[in-house]
Short mmCIF file of C-alpha atoms in Angstrom, two decimals:
data_model
loop_
_atom_site.label_atom_id
_atom_site.label_comp_id
_atom_site.label_asym_id
_atom_site.label_seq_id
_atom_site.Cartn_x
_atom_site.Cartn_y
_atom_site.Cartn_z
CA MET A 1 179.77 137.34 66.16
CA LYS A 2 181.33 136.43 62.83
CA ASN A 3 181.17 132.97 61.59
CA THR A 4 184.94 132.21 60.26
CA ASP A 5 184.06 128.53 59.62
CA THR A 6 184.57 127.72 55.87
CA SER A 7 182.18 126.34 53.55
CA PHE A 8 184.09 123.05 53.62
CA ALA A 9 183.84 122.89 57.43
CA VAL A 10 180.13 123.45 57.21
CA GLU A 11 179.74 120.64 54.61
CA LEU A 12 181.73 118.25 56.97
CA THR A 13 179.33 118.85 59.81
CA ASP A 14 176.58 118.44 57.39
CA ASN A 15 178.14 114.86 56.34
CA ARG A 16 178.89 113.74 59.85
CA TYR A 17 176.41 110.91 59.73
CA ALA A 18 178.14 109.12 57.03
CA LEU A 19 181.23 109.36 59.26
CA TYR A 20 179.63 107.85 62.08
CA GLN A 21 178.17 105.13 60.08
CA ALA A 22 181.44 104.26 58.54
CA ARG A 23 183.07 104.05 62.01
CA LEU A 24 180.14 101.73 63.29
CA ALA A 25 181.09 99.47 60.47
CA HIS A 26 184.78 99.58 61.24
CA THR A 27 184.06 98.73 64.87
CA ARG A 28 182.05 95.83 63.66
CA GLU A 29 184.84 94.78 61.57
CA GLY A 30 187.20 94.73 64.48
CA MET A 31 184.79 92.57 66.51
CA ARG A 32 184.88 89.94 63.79
CA ARG A 33 188.40 89.76 63.38
CA HIS A 34 188.66 89.28 67.13
CA ASP A 35 185.85 87.04 67.51
CA ILE A 36 183.83 89.28 69.50
CA PRO A 37 180.00 88.61 69.06
CA VAL A 38 178.81 91.36 71.40
CA MET A 39 180.59 94.20 73.50
CA ALA A 40 179.63 96.49 76.07
CA VAL A 41 181.87 99.71 76.25
CA ILE A 42 181.83 102.81 78.76
CA ASP A 43 184.47 104.69 77.52
CA PRO A 44 183.04 107.82 76.23
CA ASN A 45 185.43 108.39 73.43
CA GLN A 46 184.64 104.86 72.07
CA ILE A 47 180.76 105.55 72.28
CA PHE A 48 181.28 108.47 70.14
CA TYR A 49 183.54 106.62 67.78
CA SER A 50 181.27 103.93 67.16
CA THR A 51 177.81 105.91 67.28
CA GLY A 52 178.59 109.72 67.23
CA ALA A 53 176.72 109.75 70.53
CA MET A 54 178.22 112.42 72.82
CA ASN A 55 177.06 113.46 76.19
CA MET A 56 179.35 115.19 78.96
CA GLN A 57 182.49 113.63 77.70
CA LEU A 58 184.66 114.58 80.52
CA TRP A 59 181.81 113.91 83.37
CA SER A 60 181.37 110.57 81.27
CA SER A 61 185.16 110.00 81.49
CA ARG A 62 185.19 109.47 85.26
CA THR A 63 181.43 108.53 85.98
CA PRO A 64 180.24 105.13 85.06
CA ALA A 65 176.71 106.01 84.11
CA ARG A 66 176.74 105.79 80.48
CA TYR A 67 177.35 102.76 78.03
CA LEU A 68 176.81 101.03 74.92
CA LEU A 69 175.83 97.59 73.84
CA VAL A 70 177.07 96.60 70.46
CA PHE A 71 176.20 93.26 68.44
CA LEU A 72 178.18 91.95 65.80
CA GLU A 73 175.06 91.29 63.97
CA GLY A 74 172.32 93.11 65.48
CA PRO A 75 171.20 95.92 67.54
CA VAL A 76 173.16 98.89 68.90
CA ILE A 77 171.85 99.92 72.06
CA LEU A 78 172.82 103.00 73.82
CA TYR A 79 172.22 103.14 77.82
CA ASP A 80 172.21 106.91 78.46
CA PHE A 81 172.38 109.05 81.58
CA ALA A 82 168.97 109.93 82.90
CA GLY A 83 167.03 112.51 81.22
CA SER A 84 169.69 112.65 78.48
CA GLN A 85 168.24 110.13 76.03
CA HIS A 86 166.78 112.61 73.67
CA LEU A 87 170.46 113.91 72.58
CA ALA A 88 170.98 110.80 70.44
CA GLU A 89 167.75 109.93 69.14
CA ASP A 90 168.39 111.01 65.58
CA LEU A 91 171.49 109.33 65.10
CA PRO A 92 171.23 106.48 62.36
CA THR A 93 173.91 104.59 64.40
CA ILE A 94 171.81 103.47 67.21
CA SER A 95 168.62 101.01 67.33
CA GLU A 96 167.40 101.93 70.66
CA ILE A 97 168.01 104.17 73.69
CA ARG A 98 167.52 103.06 77.12
CA MET A 99 168.36 104.58 80.55
CA ALA A 100 171.60 103.52 82.21
CA GLU A 101 172.41 102.59 85.83
CA GLY A 102 175.02 104.53 87.79
CA LEU A 103 177.69 102.16 88.31
CA ASP A 104 179.78 103.85 91.27
CA TYR A 105 178.91 104.67 94.51
CA VAL A 106 177.82 108.22 94.05
CA SER A 107 175.98 107.65 90.69
CA SER A 108 174.09 104.70 92.27
CA GLY A 109 172.97 106.65 94.98
CA GLY A 110 175.01 104.54 97.64
CA ASP A 111 173.83 101.38 96.11
CA MET A 112 176.53 100.02 93.90
CA GLN A 113 175.80 96.41 94.45
CA GLY A 114 172.21 96.45 93.29
CA ALA A 115 172.92 99.15 90.38
CA CYS A 116 175.47 96.38 89.15
CA ALA A 117 173.33 93.51 89.58
CA ARG A 118 170.50 95.41 87.69
CA PHE A 119 172.94 96.44 84.93
CA ALA A 120 174.02 92.95 84.50
CA ALA A 121 170.58 91.41 84.58
CA GLU A 122 169.53 93.81 81.89
CA ILE A 123 172.51 93.20 79.53
CA ALA A 124 172.43 89.29 80.04
CA GLN A 125 168.50 89.26 79.23
CA THR A 126 169.18 91.36 76.12
CA VAL A 127 172.03 89.35 74.96
CA ARG A 128 169.83 86.23 75.42
CA ASP A 129 166.62 87.69 73.83
CA TYR A 130 168.44 88.24 70.72
CA ASN A 131 170.56 85.12 70.75
CA PRO A 132 170.47 82.64 73.32
CA ALA A 133 173.58 81.07 71.98
CA ILE A 134 175.46 84.09 72.89
CA ASP A 135 177.52 83.16 76.29
CA ARG A 136 180.06 85.65 76.12
CA ILE A 137 180.62 89.44 76.14
CA ALA A 138 183.61 91.59 75.85
CA VAL A 139 184.02 94.71 77.82
CA ASP A 140 186.25 97.70 78.58
CA ARG A 141 186.74 99.89 81.63
CA PHE A 142 183.71 98.84 83.71
CA PRO A 143 183.97 98.90 87.49
CA PHE A 144 185.04 95.52 88.48
CA GLN A 145 181.84 94.91 90.53
CA ALA A 146 179.81 95.40 87.03
CA VAL A 147 182.03 92.89 85.37
CA ASP A 148 181.75 90.47 88.27
CA ALA A 149 177.82 90.88 87.98
CA LEU A 150 177.85 89.96 84.39
CA ARG A 151 179.90 86.69 85.20
CA SER A 152 177.17 85.82 87.82
CA GLU A 153 174.65 86.22 85.17
CA GLY A 154 176.52 83.04 83.20
CA LEU A 155 178.25 85.68 80.78
CA GLN A 156 182.26 84.90 79.99
CA THR A 157 183.95 88.20 79.83
CA SER A 158 186.92 89.29 77.95
CA ASP A 159 188.87 92.46 77.64
CA ALA A 160 187.66 94.46 74.43
CA GLY A 161 190.62 96.89 74.67
CA LYS A 162 192.94 95.31 72.23
CA ALA A 163 190.21 94.61 69.46
CA LEU A 164 189.01 98.45 69.94
CA ALA A 165 192.56 99.85 69.94
CA LEU A 166 193.68 97.85 66.91
CA THR A 167 190.62 99.21 65.07
CA ARG A 168 191.05 102.85 65.94
CA MET A 169 194.61 102.62 65.11
CA ILE A 170 193.94 102.49 61.10
CA LYS A 171 191.89 105.74 60.00
CA LEU A 172 189.36 105.28 57.29
CA PRO A 173 189.49 107.77 54.43
CA VAL A 174 186.23 109.33 55.62
CA GLU A 175 188.00 110.43 58.62
CA LEU A 176 190.99 112.09 57.17
CA PRO A 177 189.33 115.69 56.32
CA TYR A 178 187.86 115.87 59.79
CA ILE A 179 191.03 115.34 61.17
CA ARG A 180 192.75 117.97 58.71
CA GLU A 181 189.90 120.34 59.73
CA ALA A 182 190.71 119.69 63.53
CA MET A 183 194.34 120.47 62.96
CA ARG A 184 193.58 123.86 61.11
CA ARG A 185 191.35 124.86 64.10
CA VAL A 186 193.86 124.17 66.52
CA GLU A 187 196.80 125.63 64.58
CA ALA A 188 194.86 128.99 64.80
CA GLY A 189 194.58 128.42 68.56
CA VAL A 190 198.24 128.05 68.82
CA GLU A 191 198.76 131.33 66.67
CA ARG A 192 196.65 133.08 69.38
CA LEU A 193 198.57 131.76 72.06
CA GLU A 194 201.85 132.75 70.52
CA THR A 195 201.07 136.23 69.42
CA ARG A 196 199.50 136.90 73.05
CA ALA A 197 202.18 135.38 75.09
CA GLU A 198 203.62 138.47 76.82
CA PRO A 199 205.91 139.34 79.64
CA GLY A 200 203.87 139.82 82.93
CA LYS A 201 201.04 137.73 81.98
CA SER A 202 200.87 134.14 83.93
CA GLU A 203 201.11 130.84 82.50
CA THR A 204 197.39 130.00 83.05
CA GLU A 205 196.30 133.21 81.36
CA THR A 206 198.42 132.75 78.45
CA TRP A 207 197.48 129.17 77.96
CA ALA A 208 193.60 130.25 78.26
CA GLU A 209 194.02 131.87 75.05
CA PHE A 210 194.68 128.74 73.20
CA TYR A 211 191.80 127.07 75.31
CA TYR A 212 189.49 129.72 74.09
CA ALA A 213 190.29 129.53 70.65
CA LEU A 214 189.93 125.77 70.69
CA MET A 215 186.38 126.53 72.42
CA ALA A 216 185.32 128.91 70.02
CA LYS A 217 185.92 126.79 67.19
CA HIS A 218 183.83 123.94 68.52
CA GLY A 219 186.59 122.09 70.21
CA HIS A 220 185.71 119.77 73.05
CA TYR A 221 188.52 120.11 75.63
CA VAL A 222 192.21 120.01 76.26
CA SER A 223 193.41 116.80 77.99
CA THR A 224 196.46 118.35 79.68
CA ARG A 225 197.63 121.98 80.58
CA LEU A 226 201.34 121.34 79.55
CA PHE A 227 202.49 125.03 78.97
CA GLN A 228 205.34 126.14 80.65
CA SER A 229 207.86 128.88 80.99
CA GLY A 230 211.48 129.64 81.91
CA PRO A 231 212.64 127.22 84.56
CA ASN A 232 209.18 125.49 84.49
CA THR A 233 210.31 123.94 81.32
CA PHE A 234 212.82 121.64 82.91
CA PRO A 235 211.96 118.98 83.90
CA TYR A 236 208.99 118.45 81.48
CA PHE A 237 205.75 117.66 82.51
CA GLN A 238 204.89 120.70 84.80
CA GLU A 239 201.58 122.04 83.91
CA ALA A 240 200.62 125.48 83.38
CA GLY A 241 200.76 127.64 86.83
CA SER A 242 200.69 131.12 88.30
CA ARG A 243 204.38 131.86 87.23
CA LEU A 244 204.58 135.32 85.40
CA LEU A 245 206.40 135.17 82.08
CA GLN A 246 209.52 136.94 81.66
CA LYS A 247 211.18 138.48 78.45
CA GLY A 248 213.46 135.76 77.23
CA ASP A 249 211.85 132.83 78.84
CA LEU A 250 211.35 129.76 76.71
CA LEU A 251 207.66 128.71 76.46
CA CYS A 252 206.64 124.88 75.89
CA LEU A 253 203.09 124.21 74.51
CA ASP A 254 201.62 120.55 74.23
CA THR A 255 198.24 121.05 72.31
CA ASP A 256 196.76 117.59 73.52
CA ALA A 257 193.43 118.92 71.79
CA LEU A 258 190.51 117.18 71.48
CA ALA A 259 189.08 119.53 68.61
CA PHE A 260 186.51 119.24 65.60
CA GLU A 261 184.51 116.04 65.81
CA ASN A 262 186.42 115.05 68.89
CA TYR A 263 189.59 114.22 66.86
CA ALA A 264 192.73 114.87 68.94
CA VAL A 265 195.40 117.09 67.81
CA ASP A 266 198.80 116.55 69.33
CA PHE A 267 202.00 118.74 68.34
CA SER A 268 204.35 120.78 70.25
CA ARG A 269 206.09 124.04 69.91
CA THR A 270 208.54 126.23 71.90
CA PHE A 271 208.85 129.69 71.48
CA LEU A 272 210.80 132.65 73.01
CA CYS A 273 208.84 135.00 75.01
CA GLY A 274 209.36 138.90 74.31
CA ASP A 275 211.94 140.64 72.20
CA GLN A 276 215.01 139.37 73.77
CA LYS A 277 217.70 137.50 71.95
CA ALA A 278 217.91 133.84 72.63
CA THR A 279 221.12 132.73 74.51
CA PRO A 280 223.42 130.12 73.10
CA ASP A 281 221.98 127.36 75.50
CA GLN A 282 218.71 128.16 74.44
CA GLN A 283 219.70 127.88 70.86
CA LEU A 284 221.64 124.77 71.27
CA LEU A 285 218.74 123.06 73.13
CA TYR A 286 216.33 123.85 70.27
CA ALA A 287 218.64 122.84 67.50
CA ARG A 288 219.08 119.12 69.04
CA ALA A 289 215.33 118.96 69.48
CA ARG A 290 214.67 119.81 66.08
CA GLU A 291 217.49 117.30 64.90
CA GLN A 292 215.72 114.61 67.09
CA LEU A 293 212.30 115.52 65.56
CA GLU A 294 213.45 115.52 61.92
CA TRP A 295 215.84 112.65 62.06
CA ASN A 296 212.95 110.22 63.47
CA ALA A 297 210.64 111.78 60.77
CA ASP A 298 212.84 110.71 58.14
CA LEU A 299 212.64 107.14 59.20
CA LEU A 300 208.97 106.89 59.15
CA LYS A 301 207.52 104.85 56.26
CA PRO A 302 204.75 102.09 55.63
CA GLY A 303 205.82 98.82 56.79
CA VAL A 304 208.99 100.01 59.02
CA GLU A 305 208.89 98.06 62.09
CA TYR A 306 208.47 99.44 65.45
CA ARG A 307 211.75 98.02 66.73
CA GLU A 308 213.69 99.45 63.59
CA LEU A 309 212.31 102.75 64.60
CA ALA A 310 213.74 102.34 68.09
CA GLU A 311 217.04 101.11 66.68
CA LYS A 312 217.45 103.79 64.30
CA ALA A 313 216.22 106.61 66.46
CA TRP A 314 218.25 109.49 67.03
CA LYS A 315 220.56 109.02 69.70
CA VAL A 316 219.96 111.29 72.82
CA PRO A 317 223.19 112.67 73.96
CA PRO A 318 224.11 111.62 77.45
CA GLU A 319 223.66 115.05 79.24
CA HIS A 320 219.79 114.87 78.44
CA GLN A 321 219.25 111.25 78.82
CA ALA A 322 217.83 111.54 82.31
CA SER A 323 215.24 113.84 81.11
CA ARG A 324 214.47 112.53 77.75
CA TYR A 325 210.87 112.09 76.71
CA TYR A 326 209.64 108.69 77.76
CA CYS A 327 208.75 107.34 74.33
CA ILE A 328 209.79 108.13 70.90
CA GLY A 329 206.26 108.25 69.42
CA HIS A 330 202.55 107.17 69.72
CA GLY A 331 199.53 106.85 67.98
CA LEU A 332 196.58 109.12 67.88
CA GLY A 333 193.09 109.13 67.34
CA MET A 334 190.41 110.53 69.69
CA ALA A 335 193.15 110.62 72.35
CA GLY A 336 196.72 109.39 72.30
CA GLU A 337 196.26 105.78 71.23
CA PHE A 338 198.10 102.53 70.04
CA PRO A 339 200.95 102.23 69.31
CA ASN A 340 203.21 103.60 72.12
CA ILE A 341 206.80 103.16 70.76
CA PRO A 342 209.61 103.10 73.55
CA HIS A 343 213.11 103.99 73.40
CA MET A 344 215.51 100.86 72.45
CA GLY A 345 216.85 99.42 75.97
CA SER A 346 220.62 100.01 76.85
CA SER A 347 220.99 96.51 75.98
CA GLY A 348 219.22 96.45 72.46
CA THR A 349 218.43 92.81 73.12
CA VAL A 350 214.66 93.05 74.39
CA TYR A 351 212.09 95.12 72.73
CA PRO A 352 208.33 94.14 73.95
CA LEU A 353 206.65 95.88 71.26
CA GLN A 354 205.91 94.11 68.11
CA GLY A 355 204.51 95.35 64.55
CA ALA A 356 204.90 97.89 61.84
CA LEU A 357 203.68 101.04 60.62
CA GLU A 358 200.52 100.53 58.49
CA PRO A 359 198.69 102.79 56.07
CA GLY A 360 196.14 104.86 57.82
CA MET A 361 198.15 105.12 60.95
CA ILE A 362 198.79 108.64 62.60
CA ILE A 363 201.89 108.85 64.73
CA CYS A 364 202.92 111.58 66.83
CA LEU A 365 207.09 112.14 67.11
CA GLU A 366 208.01 113.51 70.55
CA SER A 367 210.97 115.55 71.11
CA TYR A 368 212.32 116.95 74.44
CA ILE A 369 215.70 118.15 75.05
CA GLY A 370 216.61 119.78 78.55
CA TRP A 371 219.39 119.84 80.91
CA ASP A 372 220.35 120.78 84.47
CA ARG A 373 222.97 123.36 83.23
CA SER A 374 220.52 126.13 82.10
CA LYS A 375 217.36 124.60 84.04
CA GLU A 376 215.63 124.95 80.62
CA GLY A 377 214.07 122.54 77.92
CA VAL A 378 212.65 122.55 74.62
CA LYS A 379 209.65 120.36 73.62
CA LEU A 380 208.80 119.72 70.07
CA GLU A 381 206.19 117.28 68.23
CA ASP A 382 204.56 116.75 65.03
CA GLN A 383 201.84 114.50 63.92
CA PHE A 384 202.15 112.18 60.76
CA LEU A 385 199.91 110.01 58.75
CA ILE A 386 201.16 106.91 57.40
CA LEU A 387 200.00 106.58 53.66
CA GLU A 388 200.18 103.66 51.00
CA ASP A 389 202.97 105.18 49.48
CA GLY A 390 204.93 107.79 52.14
CA VAL A 391 204.07 109.85 54.78
CA GLU A 392 202.16 113.36 55.16
CA ARG A 393 203.33 115.69 57.87
CA MET A 394 199.66 116.66 59.48
CA SER A 395 201.15 119.58 61.56
CA ASN A 396 203.01 122.42 59.66
CA TYR A 397 202.91 125.17 62.48
CA HIS A 398 206.07 127.10 62.08
CA PHE A 399 209.07 126.85 64.27
CA ASP A 400 210.36 129.77 66.17
CA HIS A 401 213.10 131.42 63.89
CA ARG A 402 214.59 133.34 66.76
CA LEU A 403 215.70 130.23 68.29
CA GLY A 404 217.35 129.02 65.28
CA GLY A 405 216.21 126.59 62.54
CA ARG A 406 219.99 125.15 62.15
CA MET A 407 220.04 121.32 63.57
CA ILE A 408 223.22 120.19 64.94
#
């Protein structure tokens, strides 16, 4: 099979260890800012972000049998799944690899209490061997039994989630070429889906064209199956099913792809199926969705507060309010990440999210316009990088001209 990767992409792959080392240093900077001397993390995306160590990401996301211990100043110890320790042995970010305990009922062989006790004793002893003065540890999404066991070993526990989220929120310059390459590969997958979306094919069969292209380009997985047709486009969040595409259907796709080097690519497009002319209702929905997307895109700039974005965001017409997308936009990294920017409340007096856009953040702006009248909806979304002096639109996949580029 012909290799279609560019020499640039091969160069990125060859230089990935420098990427992993930069992200580990970034992780430790976040630990220092939040006064975390040592942390244990079990989220597979965070393990990969901090070290470059990857192992059965989807399986690891639901099975607590793989975790990482990171000292602010000291070793990085990967506890990997039994029999797979060799996968990370060449990584320069990892000091030592040990075998992990399975920390749920299944992976512990039915002895969850014993496994959690052994896990906690191992972690506590390792911390004390390195620095007896450390009596606290930050953790992320471990089972509560494992956290309780750490406390029983005399370690105070805190949530690592805030520190990690705020650290990953700012992308390093070294990350950006990898994210742009991930975007390039996902856009090729969207093109494959669009050109092969034909009347008579099922939603799942059509969505599989996108998934095939992603996997063939060393992607990892798609976190949702958000591809819908015709009446399944309203209300939103219906995943691909057995419905057969029909000529004249609206087709909505949200990429939600974990692509090259596990970087997420998240943009949405709506297409018209077949060679049928769009209806006036379809054109109106599309025009309003485009207007919402472009209006909100014009608001993006470094330093603008989340509250200001909510206050100045495009006003969703009353007939679309009940089915609007739940947020204006959200951060992105190796998944949907911080911040999640909500709509302004009806009174405008309470807005809980504090902060502002900063250089290095990636923001995905969401637009969904649907209504009861035609039982259809249009989903659009684009991905933006906040720069020191402006904004880069990272997703530049075309819009369907048959649905109209006019915005009203």
